[in-house]
Amino acid sequence: MDGSPGARAALVWALAAAGQAGASLELVSSYPVDFYWTDPYLADTGRLDDVRRDTADLVAAALAEARQDPAVAAVPGAAEVAAEVVVGGGAAAEHLVAQAEGAQLLVVGSRGRGGLRSTLLGSVALHCVAHAPCPVVVVHPGAVQPPPRVVVGLDDSAMSRAALARAAGEARRLGARLEVVAALQPIAYWSEVHAVALPPTAEARAQVQQSAEQVVAEVLGPDVPVRLLVEEGSPAEVLTRIADGAALLVVGSHSRSRLAGMLLGSVALHCAVHAPCPVMVVHAERAPGAGRPASAAAAAAR
């Protein structure tokens, strides 16, 4: 929480999600400390306590206002979600990543008070998506078009399977239709010799369809209703296009094509920056739903 429109959107989203999941909420805010040694006013520890208390009061006021939002009031129990305010001095991104340890979910706005007008994603949100130890939702404001949909990208990687399982749970929570998207990306080779060896487009589409159906059956079982889409194009562009009007887009933090040493896959990064709806980035290292029972979600924005 930092008082920005992005923070408020993240808070409303987090309250509704916590209410539906029966989880508690932690609201994290921070204040800068870099200039304390050069400011005689703030060098007094008593003044620092005043800054901390004032920040906590502002967060509490924002929470009270958000509880009255129609999107929160429409979710049974969301307006009464147990909430705790956590305020600390220092970098917001570091506080959020540390506080998210053991949480079920970290919710951030796409930009906060420090976001530049020319940037699509704030540095704090980007840091959280890359480094948080739990799934991260970046809240991009966007109108949900009926019927509500949860869109998830699919390939045959472990990260993708984790994202699919989480997306199914989010679809159940939201009462939304689950749309599983597999991208058929044209491969451009410099040498025409490689192109001769590639299967025709129709055959390649059938193979992708069959592989996707197999992964869905293995992860979700045969009884979960799913709409499976195989679309031509780059995965990142296909997902952001289909997610227009969706309630949520879910992606794995890496795909099978990741480069060694990268903390965030290119598809996840593109979706986190450009998605027209809230986007959840899932890390496979954490089992879906694992987390602190008494403190299940942290909300902030930057």
Coordinates of C-alpha atoms in Angstrom, one line a residue:
M1 CA 0.0 0.0 0.0
D2 CA 1.4 3.4 -1.0
G3 CA -1.7 5.5 -1.6
S4 CA -1.7 5.2 -5.4
P5 CA -4.6 4.1 -7.6
G6 CA -2.7 0.9 -8.3
A7 CA -2.4 0.2 -4.6
R8 CA -6.2 0.7 -4.2
A9 CA -7.0 -1.7 -7.1
A10 CA -4.7 -4.3 -5.6
L11 CA -6.3 -3.9 -2.2
V12 CA -9.8 -4.4 -3.6
W13 CA -8.7 -7.4 -5.6
A14 CA -6.9 -8.9 -2.5
L15 CA -9.9 -8.3 -0.2
A16 CA -12.2 -10.1 -2.6
A17 CA -9.8 -13.0 -3.1
A18 CA -9.2 -13.4 0.7
G19 CA -12.9 -13.3 1.3
Q20 CA -13.5 -16.1 -1.2
A21 CA -10.6 -18.2 0.0
G22 CA -11.3 -17.7 3.7
A23 CA -7.9 -16.2 4.2
S24 CA -6.5 -13.3 6.2
L25 CA -4.8 -10.3 4.7
E26 CA -1.6 -8.5 5.4
L27 CA -1.3 -4.9 4.1
V28 CA 2.4 -4.0 3.7
S29 CA 3.7 -0.4 3.4
S30 CA 7.1 1.1 3.7
Y31 CA 8.7 4.5 4.0
P32 CA 12.1 5.6 2.7
V33 CA 15.2 5.7 4.9
D34 CA 17.9 6.8 2.6
F35 CA 17.8 10.4 3.6
Y36 CA 17.5 10.0 7.4
W37 CA 21.2 10.8 8.2
T38 CA 21.0 14.0 6.2
D39 CA 17.7 15.2 7.7
P40 CA 17.9 16.5 11.4
Y41 CA 14.2 16.3 11.7
L42 CA 14.1 12.6 10.9
A43 CA 17.3 11.7 12.8
D44 CA 15.2 11.8 15.9
T45 CA 13.9 8.2 16.5
G46 CA 10.7 9.7 17.9
R47 CA 10.1 11.4 14.6
L48 CA 10.6 8.0 12.9
D49 CA 7.9 6.5 15.1
D50 CA 5.6 9.3 14.1
V51 CA 6.3 8.5 10.4
R52 CA 5.6 4.8 11.1
R53 CA 2.3 5.5 12.9
D54 CA 1.1 8.0 10.3
T55 CA 1.8 5.5 7.6
A56 CA -0.1 2.8 9.5
D57 CA -3.0 5.1 10.0
L58 CA -3.1 5.9 6.3
V59 CA -3.1 2.2 5.4
A60 CA -5.9 1.5 7.9
A61 CA -8.0 4.4 6.4
A62 CA -7.5 3.0 2.9
L63 CA -8.6 -0.5 4.1
A64 CA -11.7 0.9 5.7
E65 CA -12.6 2.7 2.4
A66 CA -11.8 -0.3 0.3
R67 CA -14.2 -2.5 2.4
Q68 CA -17.0 -0.3 1.1
D69 CA -16.2 -0.9 -2.5
P70 CA -19.0 -2.6 -4.5
A71 CA -16.5 -5.3 -5.7
V72 CA -15.7 -6.2 -2.1
A73 CA -19.3 -5.9 -0.8
A74 CA -20.4 -8.4 -3.6
V75 CA -18.2 -11.2 -2.1
P76 CA -19.7 -12.7 1.0
G77 CA -17.3 -12.3 3.9
A78 CA -14.8 -10.1 2.0
A79 CA -15.7 -6.9 3.9
E80 CA -15.0 -8.7 7.2
V81 CA -11.7 -10.2 6.2
A82 CA -9.2 -10.2 9.1
A83 CA -6.4 -7.8 8.2
E84 CA -3.0 -6.8 9.7
V85 CA -1.0 -3.7 8.8
V86 CA 2.8 -4.2 8.5
V87 CA 4.9 -1.0 8.1
G88 CA 8.7 -0.9 7.8
G89 CA 11.4 1.4 6.8
G90 CA 13.4 0.7 3.6
A91 CA 12.8 -0.6 0.1
A92 CA 9.2 -1.7 -0.6
A93 CA 10.2 -4.6 -2.8
E94 CA 12.4 -6.1 -0.2
H95 CA 9.7 -5.9 2.5
L96 CA 7.1 -7.5 0.2
V97 CA 9.3 -10.4 -0.9
A98 CA 10.3 -11.1 2.7
Q99 CA 6.7 -10.8 4.0
A100 CA 5.4 -13.1 1.3
E101 CA 7.5 -16.0 2.7
G102 CA 5.0 -18.8 3.4
A103 CA 2.0 -16.8 2.0
Q104 CA -0.5 -18.2 -0.4
L105 CA -0.5 -15.2 -2.6
L106 CA 1.2 -11.8 -3.0
V107 CA -0.9 -9.1 -4.7
V108 CA 0.6 -5.9 -6.2
G109 CA -0.6 -3.1 -8.3
S110 CA 1.0 -2.7 -11.8
R111 CA 2.3 0.7 -10.8
G112 CA 2.5 2.8 -7.6
R113 CA 3.5 6.3 -6.6
G114 CA 7.0 5.8 -7.9
G115 CA 6.0 4.5 -11.4
L116 CA 7.1 6.6 -14.3
R117 CA 4.4 7.6 -16.8
S118 CA 6.3 5.9 -19.6
T119 CA 6.6 2.5 -17.8
L120 CA 3.9 -0.2 -18.0
L121 CA 5.1 -2.0 -14.9
G122 CA 6.6 -0.6 -11.7
S123 CA 10.0 -1.7 -10.5
V124 CA 8.5 -3.1 -7.2
A125 CA 5.9 -5.2 -9.1
L126 CA 8.6 -6.5 -11.4
H127 CA 10.9 -7.4 -8.5
C128 CA 8.1 -9.2 -6.8
V129 CA 7.1 -11.2 -9.9
A130 CA 10.7 -12.3 -10.3
H131 CA 11.7 -13.0 -6.7
A132 CA 8.6 -13.7 -4.6
P133 CA 8.5 -17.1 -3.0
C134 CA 4.8 -17.5 -3.7
P135 CA 2.4 -16.9 -6.7
V136 CA 2.1 -13.2 -7.5
V137 CA -0.9 -11.3 -8.9
V138 CA -0.3 -8.1 -10.7
V139 CA -3.5 -6.1 -10.9
H140 CA -4.1 -4.4 -14.2
P141 CA -7.4 -2.5 -14.1
G142 CA -9.7 -3.9 -16.8
A143 CA -13.4 -4.6 -17.2
V144 CA -14.4 -8.3 -16.8
Q145 CA -16.7 -9.4 -19.7
P146 CA -19.3 -12.0 -19.1
P147 CA -19.1 -14.9 -18.7
P148 CA -16.1 -14.6 -16.3
R149 CA -13.1 -16.5 -17.6
V150 CA -9.7 -17.6 -16.2
V151 CA -7.1 -18.0 -18.9
V152 CA -4.0 -20.1 -18.5
G153 CA -1.1 -20.7 -20.8
L154 CA -0.1 -24.3 -21.3
D155 CA 3.0 -26.2 -22.6
D156 CA 4.5 -29.5 -21.3
S157 CA 6.8 -27.9 -18.7
A158 CA 6.5 -28.4 -14.9
M159 CA 5.9 -24.7 -14.4
S160 CA 3.0 -24.8 -16.9
R161 CA 1.4 -27.8 -15.0
A162 CA 1.7 -25.9 -11.8
A163 CA 0.0 -22.9 -13.4
L164 CA -2.8 -25.1 -14.8
A165 CA -3.5 -26.5 -11.4
R166 CA -3.6 -23.1 -9.8
A167 CA -5.8 -21.7 -12.6
A168 CA -8.3 -24.5 -12.1
G169 CA -8.6 -23.5 -8.4
E170 CA -9.0 -19.9 -9.2
A171 CA -11.7 -20.7 -11.7
R172 CA -13.6 -22.6 -9.1
R173 CA -13.2 -19.7 -6.6
L174 CA -14.4 -17.1 -9.1
G175 CA -17.2 -19.3 -10.6
A176 CA -15.5 -18.7 -13.9
R177 CA -14.9 -20.7 -17.1
L178 CA -11.4 -22.2 -17.4
E179 CA -9.8 -21.5 -20.8
V180 CA -6.5 -23.4 -21.5
V181 CA -4.4 -21.9 -24.3
A182 CA -1.7 -23.7 -26.2
A183 CA 0.2 -21.6 -28.7
L184 CA 1.4 -23.0 -32.0
Q185 CA 4.3 -20.8 -32.8
P186 CA 5.6 -20.7 -36.4
I187 CA 9.3 -21.6 -36.6
A188 CA 11.4 -19.5 -38.9
Y189 CA 14.6 -21.1 -40.1
W190 CA 17.3 -19.5 -42.2
S191 CA 17.9 -22.7 -44.0
E192 CA 15.0 -24.1 -46.1
V193 CA 16.4 -27.6 -45.4
H194 CA 14.9 -27.4 -41.9
A195 CA 11.6 -26.2 -43.2
V196 CA 11.2 -29.3 -45.4
A197 CA 11.5 -31.5 -42.3
L198 CA 8.7 -29.7 -40.4
P199 CA 5.2 -31.2 -40.4
P200 CA 2.4 -29.3 -42.1
T201 CA 0.5 -26.8 -40.1
A202 CA -2.6 -28.9 -39.8
E203 CA -0.5 -31.8 -38.5
A204 CA 1.4 -29.7 -36.1
R205 CA -1.9 -28.2 -34.7
A206 CA -3.3 -31.7 -34.2
Q207 CA -0.1 -32.7 -32.3
V208 CA -0.3 -29.7 -30.1
Q209 CA -4.0 -30.3 -29.4
Q210 CA -3.4 -33.9 -28.5
S211 CA -0.5 -33.1 -26.2
A212 CA -2.5 -30.3 -24.5
E213 CA -5.4 -32.6 -23.9
Q214 CA -3.1 -35.2 -22.4
V215 CA -1.5 -32.6 -20.0
V216 CA -5.0 -31.3 -19.0
A217 CA -6.2 -34.9 -18.2
E218 CA -3.1 -35.7 -16.2
V219 CA -3.2 -32.5 -14.1
L220 CA -7.0 -31.9 -13.7
G221 CA -8.5 -35.3 -14.4
P222 CA -11.3 -36.1 -16.8
D223 CA -14.2 -34.3 -15.0
V224 CA -13.0 -30.7 -14.9
P225 CA -14.8 -28.6 -17.6
V226 CA -12.2 -26.9 -19.8
R227 CA -12.2 -25.0 -23.0
L228 CA -9.0 -25.8 -24.8
L229 CA -7.8 -23.3 -27.5
V230 CA -4.9 -23.9 -29.9
E231 CA -3.9 -20.6 -31.4
E232 CA -1.1 -19.7 -33.9
G233 CA 1.4 -17.1 -32.8
S234 CA 3.9 -16.4 -30.1
P235 CA 2.7 -17.6 -26.7
A236 CA 3.0 -14.1 -25.1
E237 CA 1.0 -12.3 -27.8
V238 CA -1.6 -15.1 -28.0
L239 CA -2.2 -15.0 -24.2
T240 CA -2.5 -11.3 -23.8
R241 CA -4.9 -11.2 -26.7
I242 CA -7.2 -13.9 -25.4
A243 CA -7.0 -12.6 -21.9
D244 CA -8.8 -9.3 -22.9
G245 CA -11.9 -9.1 -20.7
A246 CA -10.9 -12.1 -18.6
A247 CA -11.1 -12.1 -14.8
L248 CA -7.5 -13.5 -14.5
L249 CA -4.6 -14.7 -16.6
V250 CA -2.4 -17.4 -15.1
V251 CA 1.1 -18.2 -16.4
G252 CA 4.1 -20.2 -15.1
S253 CA 7.2 -18.2 -14.2
H254 CA 9.3 -20.2 -16.7
S255 CA 8.5 -22.2 -19.8
R256 CA 10.4 -25.1 -21.3
S257 CA 12.4 -22.6 -23.4
R258 CA 13.9 -20.7 -20.5
L259 CA 17.5 -19.7 -20.5
A260 CA 19.8 -20.8 -17.6
G261 CA 20.2 -18.1 -15.1
M262 CA 16.9 -16.2 -15.9
L263 CA 14.6 -15.6 -13.0
L264 CA 11.6 -14.9 -15.1
G265 CA 10.6 -16.4 -18.4
S266 CA 10.0 -14.1 -21.4
V267 CA 6.3 -15.1 -21.7
A268 CA 5.6 -14.5 -18.0
L269 CA 7.4 -11.1 -18.2
H270 CA 5.5 -10.0 -21.3
C271 CA 2.2 -11.0 -19.7
A272 CA 3.0 -9.3 -16.4
V273 CA 3.7 -6.1 -18.2
H274 CA 1.1 -6.1 -21.0
A275 CA -1.8 -8.2 -19.8
P276 CA -5.2 -6.4 -20.1
C277 CA -6.4 -8.0 -16.9
P278 CA -4.9 -9.2 -13.5
V279 CA -2.2 -11.7 -14.2
M280 CA -1.0 -14.4 -11.8
V281 CA 2.6 -15.7 -12.1
V282 CA 3.0 -19.1 -10.5
H283 CA 6.3 -20.5 -9.3
A284 CA 6.4 -24.3 -9.4
E285 CA 8.6 -24.6 -6.3
R286 CA 5.6 -23.9 -4.1
A287 CA 2.7 -26.2 -3.9
P288 CA -0.6 -24.4 -4.8
G289 CA -2.4 -23.4 -1.6
A290 CA 0.6 -23.9 0.7
G291 CA 1.2 -21.1 3.1
R292 CA 0.6 -19.6 6.5
P293 CA -2.8 -20.4 7.8
A294 CA -3.2 -17.2 9.8
S295 CA -1.6 -14.9 7.3
A296 CA -2.5 -16.0 3.8
A297 CA -2.1 -13.0 1.5
A298 CA -0.1 -9.7 1.4
A299 CA -1.3 -6.8 -0.7
A300 CA 0.6 -3.8 -1.9
A301 CA 1.3 -1.8 -5.0
R302 CA 4.1 0.1 -6.6

